[in-house]
Short mmCIF file of C-alpha atoms in Angstrom, two decimals:
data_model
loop_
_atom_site.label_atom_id
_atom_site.label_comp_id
_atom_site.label_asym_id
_atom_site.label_seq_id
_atom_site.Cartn_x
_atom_site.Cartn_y
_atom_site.Cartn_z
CA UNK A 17 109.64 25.48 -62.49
CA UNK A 18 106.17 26.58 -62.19
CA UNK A 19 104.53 29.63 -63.82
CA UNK A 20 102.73 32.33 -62.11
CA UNK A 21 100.07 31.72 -64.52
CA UNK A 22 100.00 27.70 -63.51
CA UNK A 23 99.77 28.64 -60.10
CA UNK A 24 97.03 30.77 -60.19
CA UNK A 25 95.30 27.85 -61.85
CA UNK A 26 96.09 25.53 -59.27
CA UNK A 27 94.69 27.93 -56.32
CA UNK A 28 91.73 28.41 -58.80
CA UNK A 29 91.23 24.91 -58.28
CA UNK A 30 91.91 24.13 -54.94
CA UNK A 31 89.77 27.11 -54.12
CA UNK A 32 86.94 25.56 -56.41
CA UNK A 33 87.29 21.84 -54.16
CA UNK A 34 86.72 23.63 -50.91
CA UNK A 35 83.86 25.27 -52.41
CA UNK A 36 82.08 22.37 -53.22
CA UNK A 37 83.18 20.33 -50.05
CA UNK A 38 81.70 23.46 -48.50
CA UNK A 39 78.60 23.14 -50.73
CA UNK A 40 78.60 19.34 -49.86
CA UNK A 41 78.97 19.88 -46.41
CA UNK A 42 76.47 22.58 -45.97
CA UNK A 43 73.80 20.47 -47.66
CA UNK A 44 73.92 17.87 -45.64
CA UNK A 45 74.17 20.13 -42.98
CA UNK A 46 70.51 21.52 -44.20
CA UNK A 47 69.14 17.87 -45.25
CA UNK A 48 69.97 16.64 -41.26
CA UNK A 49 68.63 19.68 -40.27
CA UNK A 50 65.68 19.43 -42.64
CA UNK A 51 65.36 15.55 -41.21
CA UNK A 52 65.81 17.02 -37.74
CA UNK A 53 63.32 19.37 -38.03
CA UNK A 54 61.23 16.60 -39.43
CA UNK A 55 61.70 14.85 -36.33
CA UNK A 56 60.74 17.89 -34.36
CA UNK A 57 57.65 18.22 -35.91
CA UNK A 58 56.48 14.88 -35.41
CA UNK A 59 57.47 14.33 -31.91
CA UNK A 60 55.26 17.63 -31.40
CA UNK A 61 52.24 16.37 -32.99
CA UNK A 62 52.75 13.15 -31.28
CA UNK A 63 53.00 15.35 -28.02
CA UNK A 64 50.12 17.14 -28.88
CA UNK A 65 48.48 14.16 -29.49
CA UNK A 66 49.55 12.68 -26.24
CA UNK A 67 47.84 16.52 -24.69
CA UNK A 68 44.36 16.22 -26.77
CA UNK A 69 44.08 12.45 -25.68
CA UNK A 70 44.82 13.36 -21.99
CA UNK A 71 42.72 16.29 -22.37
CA UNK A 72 40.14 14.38 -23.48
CA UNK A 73 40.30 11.61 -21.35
CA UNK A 74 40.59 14.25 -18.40
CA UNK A 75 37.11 15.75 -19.17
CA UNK A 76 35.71 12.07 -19.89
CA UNK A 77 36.69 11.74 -16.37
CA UNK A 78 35.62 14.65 -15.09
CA UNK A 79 31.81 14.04 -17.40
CA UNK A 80 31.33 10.71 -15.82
CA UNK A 81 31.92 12.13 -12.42
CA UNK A 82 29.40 15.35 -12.74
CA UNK A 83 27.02 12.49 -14.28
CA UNK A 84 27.36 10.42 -11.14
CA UNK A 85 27.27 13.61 -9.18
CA UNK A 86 24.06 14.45 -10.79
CA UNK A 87 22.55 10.85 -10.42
CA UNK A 88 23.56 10.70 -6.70
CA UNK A 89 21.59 14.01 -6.76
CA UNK A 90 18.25 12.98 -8.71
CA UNK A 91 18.43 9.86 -6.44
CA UNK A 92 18.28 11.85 -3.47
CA UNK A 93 16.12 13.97 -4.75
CA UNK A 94 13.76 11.46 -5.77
CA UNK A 95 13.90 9.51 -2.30
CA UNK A 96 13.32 12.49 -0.66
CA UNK A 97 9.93 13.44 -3.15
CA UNK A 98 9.26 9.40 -2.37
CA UNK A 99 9.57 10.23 1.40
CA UNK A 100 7.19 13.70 1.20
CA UNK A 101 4.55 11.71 -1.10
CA UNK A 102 4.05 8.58 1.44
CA UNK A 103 3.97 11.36 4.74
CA UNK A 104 1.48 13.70 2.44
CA UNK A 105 -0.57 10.33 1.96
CA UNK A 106 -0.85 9.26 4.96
CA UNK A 107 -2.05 12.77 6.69
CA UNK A 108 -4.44 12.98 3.74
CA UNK A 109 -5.38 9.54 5.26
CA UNK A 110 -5.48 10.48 8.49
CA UNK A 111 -7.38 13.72 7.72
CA UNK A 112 -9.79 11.93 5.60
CA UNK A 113 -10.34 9.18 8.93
CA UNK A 114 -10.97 12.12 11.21
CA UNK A 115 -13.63 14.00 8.16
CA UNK A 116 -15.52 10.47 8.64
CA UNK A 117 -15.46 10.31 12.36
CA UNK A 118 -16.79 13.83 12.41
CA UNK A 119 -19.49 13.37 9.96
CA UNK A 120 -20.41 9.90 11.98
CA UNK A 121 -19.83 11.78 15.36
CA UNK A 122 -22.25 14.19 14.03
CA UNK A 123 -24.48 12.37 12.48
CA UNK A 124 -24.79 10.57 15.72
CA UNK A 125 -25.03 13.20 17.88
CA UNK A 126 -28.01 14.44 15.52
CA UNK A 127 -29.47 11.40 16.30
CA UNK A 128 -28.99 11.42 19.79
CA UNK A 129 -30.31 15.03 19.97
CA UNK A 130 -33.67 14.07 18.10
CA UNK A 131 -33.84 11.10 20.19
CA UNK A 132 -33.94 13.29 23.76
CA UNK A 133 -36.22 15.98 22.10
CA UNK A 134 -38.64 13.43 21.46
CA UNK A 135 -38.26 11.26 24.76
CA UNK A 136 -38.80 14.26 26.15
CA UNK A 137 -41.66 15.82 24.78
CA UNK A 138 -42.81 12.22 24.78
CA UNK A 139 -42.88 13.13 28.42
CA UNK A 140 -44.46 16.01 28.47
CA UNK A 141 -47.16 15.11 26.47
CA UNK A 142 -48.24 11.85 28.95
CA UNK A 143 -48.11 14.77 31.44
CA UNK A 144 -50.45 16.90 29.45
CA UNK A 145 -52.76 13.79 28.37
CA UNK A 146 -54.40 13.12 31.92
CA UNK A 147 -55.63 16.82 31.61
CA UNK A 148 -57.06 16.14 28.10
CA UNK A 149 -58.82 13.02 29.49
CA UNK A 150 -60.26 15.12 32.78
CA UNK A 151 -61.55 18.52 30.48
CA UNK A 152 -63.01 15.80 28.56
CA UNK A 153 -64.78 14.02 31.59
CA UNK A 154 -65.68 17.41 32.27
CA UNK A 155 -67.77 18.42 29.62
CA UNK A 156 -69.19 15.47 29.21
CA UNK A 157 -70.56 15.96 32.57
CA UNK A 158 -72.12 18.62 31.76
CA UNK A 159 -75.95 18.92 31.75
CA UNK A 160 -77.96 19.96 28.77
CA UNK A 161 -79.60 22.73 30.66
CA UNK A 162 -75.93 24.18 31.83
CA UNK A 163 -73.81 23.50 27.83
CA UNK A 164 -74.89 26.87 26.91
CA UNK A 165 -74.00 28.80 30.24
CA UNK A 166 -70.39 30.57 30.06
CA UNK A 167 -68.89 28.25 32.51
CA UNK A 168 -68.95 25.75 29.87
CA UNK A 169 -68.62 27.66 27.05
CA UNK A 170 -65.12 28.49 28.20
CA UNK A 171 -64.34 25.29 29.06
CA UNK A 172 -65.31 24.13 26.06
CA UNK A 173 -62.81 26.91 24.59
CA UNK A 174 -59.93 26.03 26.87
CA UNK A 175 -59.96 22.42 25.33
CA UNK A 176 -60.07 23.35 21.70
CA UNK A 177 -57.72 25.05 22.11
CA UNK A 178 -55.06 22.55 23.89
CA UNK A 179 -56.16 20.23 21.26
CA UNK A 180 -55.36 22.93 18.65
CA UNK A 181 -51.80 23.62 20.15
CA UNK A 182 -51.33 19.26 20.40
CA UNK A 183 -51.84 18.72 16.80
CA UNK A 184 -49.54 21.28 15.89
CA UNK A 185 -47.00 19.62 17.33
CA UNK A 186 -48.05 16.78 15.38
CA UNK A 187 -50.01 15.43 18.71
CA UNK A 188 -52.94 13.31 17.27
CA UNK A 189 -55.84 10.61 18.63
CA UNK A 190 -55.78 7.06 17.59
CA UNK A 191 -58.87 6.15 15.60
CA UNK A 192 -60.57 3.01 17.93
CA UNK A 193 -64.01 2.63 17.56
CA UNK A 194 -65.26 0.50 14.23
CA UNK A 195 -61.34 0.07 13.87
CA UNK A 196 -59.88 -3.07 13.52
CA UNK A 197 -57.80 -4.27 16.34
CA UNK A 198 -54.41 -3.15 15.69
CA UNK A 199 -51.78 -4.38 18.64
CA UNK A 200 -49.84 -1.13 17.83
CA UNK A 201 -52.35 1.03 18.63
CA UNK A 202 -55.00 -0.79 20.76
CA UNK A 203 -54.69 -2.14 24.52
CA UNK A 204 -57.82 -4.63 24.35
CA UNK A 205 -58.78 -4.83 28.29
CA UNK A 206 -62.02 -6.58 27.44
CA UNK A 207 -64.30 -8.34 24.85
CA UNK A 208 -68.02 -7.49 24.23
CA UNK A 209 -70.68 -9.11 22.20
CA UNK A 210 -72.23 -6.67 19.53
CA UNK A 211 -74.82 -6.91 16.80
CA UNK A 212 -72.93 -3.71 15.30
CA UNK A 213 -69.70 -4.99 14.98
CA UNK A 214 -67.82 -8.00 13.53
CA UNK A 215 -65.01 -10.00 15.55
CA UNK A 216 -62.37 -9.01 16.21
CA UNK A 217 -63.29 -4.88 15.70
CA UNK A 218 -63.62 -2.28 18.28
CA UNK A 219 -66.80 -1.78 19.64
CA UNK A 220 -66.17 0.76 22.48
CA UNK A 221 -62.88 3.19 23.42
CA UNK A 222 -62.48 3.39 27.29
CA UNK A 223 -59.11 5.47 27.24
CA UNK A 224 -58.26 7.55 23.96
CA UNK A 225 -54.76 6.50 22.49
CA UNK A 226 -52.23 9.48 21.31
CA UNK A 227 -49.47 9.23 18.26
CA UNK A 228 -47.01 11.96 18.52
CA UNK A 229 -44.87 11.93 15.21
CA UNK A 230 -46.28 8.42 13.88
CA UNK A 231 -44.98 6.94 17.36
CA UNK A 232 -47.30 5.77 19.74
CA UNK A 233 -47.46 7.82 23.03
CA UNK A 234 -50.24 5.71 24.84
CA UNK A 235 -52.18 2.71 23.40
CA UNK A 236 -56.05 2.95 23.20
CA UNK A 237 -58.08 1.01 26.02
CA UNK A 238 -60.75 -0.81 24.06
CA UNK A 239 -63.33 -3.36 24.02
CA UNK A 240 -63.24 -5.78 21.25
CA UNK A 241 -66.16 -7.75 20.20
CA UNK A 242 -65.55 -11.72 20.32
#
């Protein structure tokens, strides 16, 4: 038979093995947990991983979309600047054509005004000529006895001063006598013989000629010598 003592050293013992088949047990227990935890871990970077690449990817997405976005934009924009530029060219054009049909329109209408103010004082002046030629006729009608009397005196007065008023509108004779014959300026109605003159000069004025503004209003009648 057993002891008391003996069998307090056996339940010592047996109490010592199911302490370290606890201890055994629990530290496996903590090394899967330890391994499982492990596991864990990784799968959570992995996962977070997986979340930064989609992340990323996401806003690559979403970049290359707001870039298109903003190159659809800057096209537009561009075809519309395109579209203002060629319509602000062509009514600069278009203003620029009418500027030069206005200058020529006035220009021309200048012209045309200068032309009728001279045709027309043209006019007058052959009007007014006749009544040079007849005050001229006139006094040199006149007697010797009668050029000092005031009937001539003021007729002498009456054509310098219609002379005065012609040449100040730039109203002037044609030189003829001693002249050479000029077509522009001489109407040769007949030829003379003189001693005084060479051929081809003018020996004697019958109707005096008129310029108005280096134009010719009426020709000279002349004699030219042969």
């Amino acid at each position: 038979m057993r002891t008391v003592a003996e069998k307090e050293t056996m339940n010592q013992n047996m109490d010592e093995q199911e302490e370290n088949t606890e201890n055994i047990s629990d530290g496996e227990t903590s090394d899967e947990k330890t391994e499982g935890a492990d596991d864990v871990s990784a799968e959570s970077e992995e996962s977070v991983e997986d979340s930064a690449q989609e992340e990323d990817t996401k806003e690559a997405k979403e970049t290359s979309k707001e870039s298109k976005k903003e190159k659809k934009k800057k096209e537009k924009t561009d075809k519309k600047q395109e579209v203002l530029k060629e319509k602000i060219d062509e009514l600069e054009d278009r203003v620029k054509r009418q500027m030069a049909e206005f200058d020529n329109f006035r220009k021309r209408t200048e012209k045309e005004k200068s032309a009728m103010f001279e045709t027309g004082a043209k006019s007058v002046i052959e009007k007014i000529l006749p009544v040079v030629d007849n005050f001229e006729r006139g006094l040199a009608s006149v007697p010797e006895e009668e050029k000092g009397s005031a009937f001539a005196q003021g007729m002498e007065m009456i054509y310098k001063q219609l002379m005065t008023e012609l040449e100040a509108i730039n109203v002037k004779p044609i030189e003829a006598v001693g002249q050479e014959f000029n077509p522009d300026f001489h109407n040769a109605v007949m030829q003379v013989e003189s001693e005084e003159y060479e051929s081809g000069i003018v020996a004697q004025e019958l109707q005096k000629g008129y310029t108005y503004r280096d134009s010719v209003v009426r020709h000279s009648m002349v004699a030219v010598v042969e």
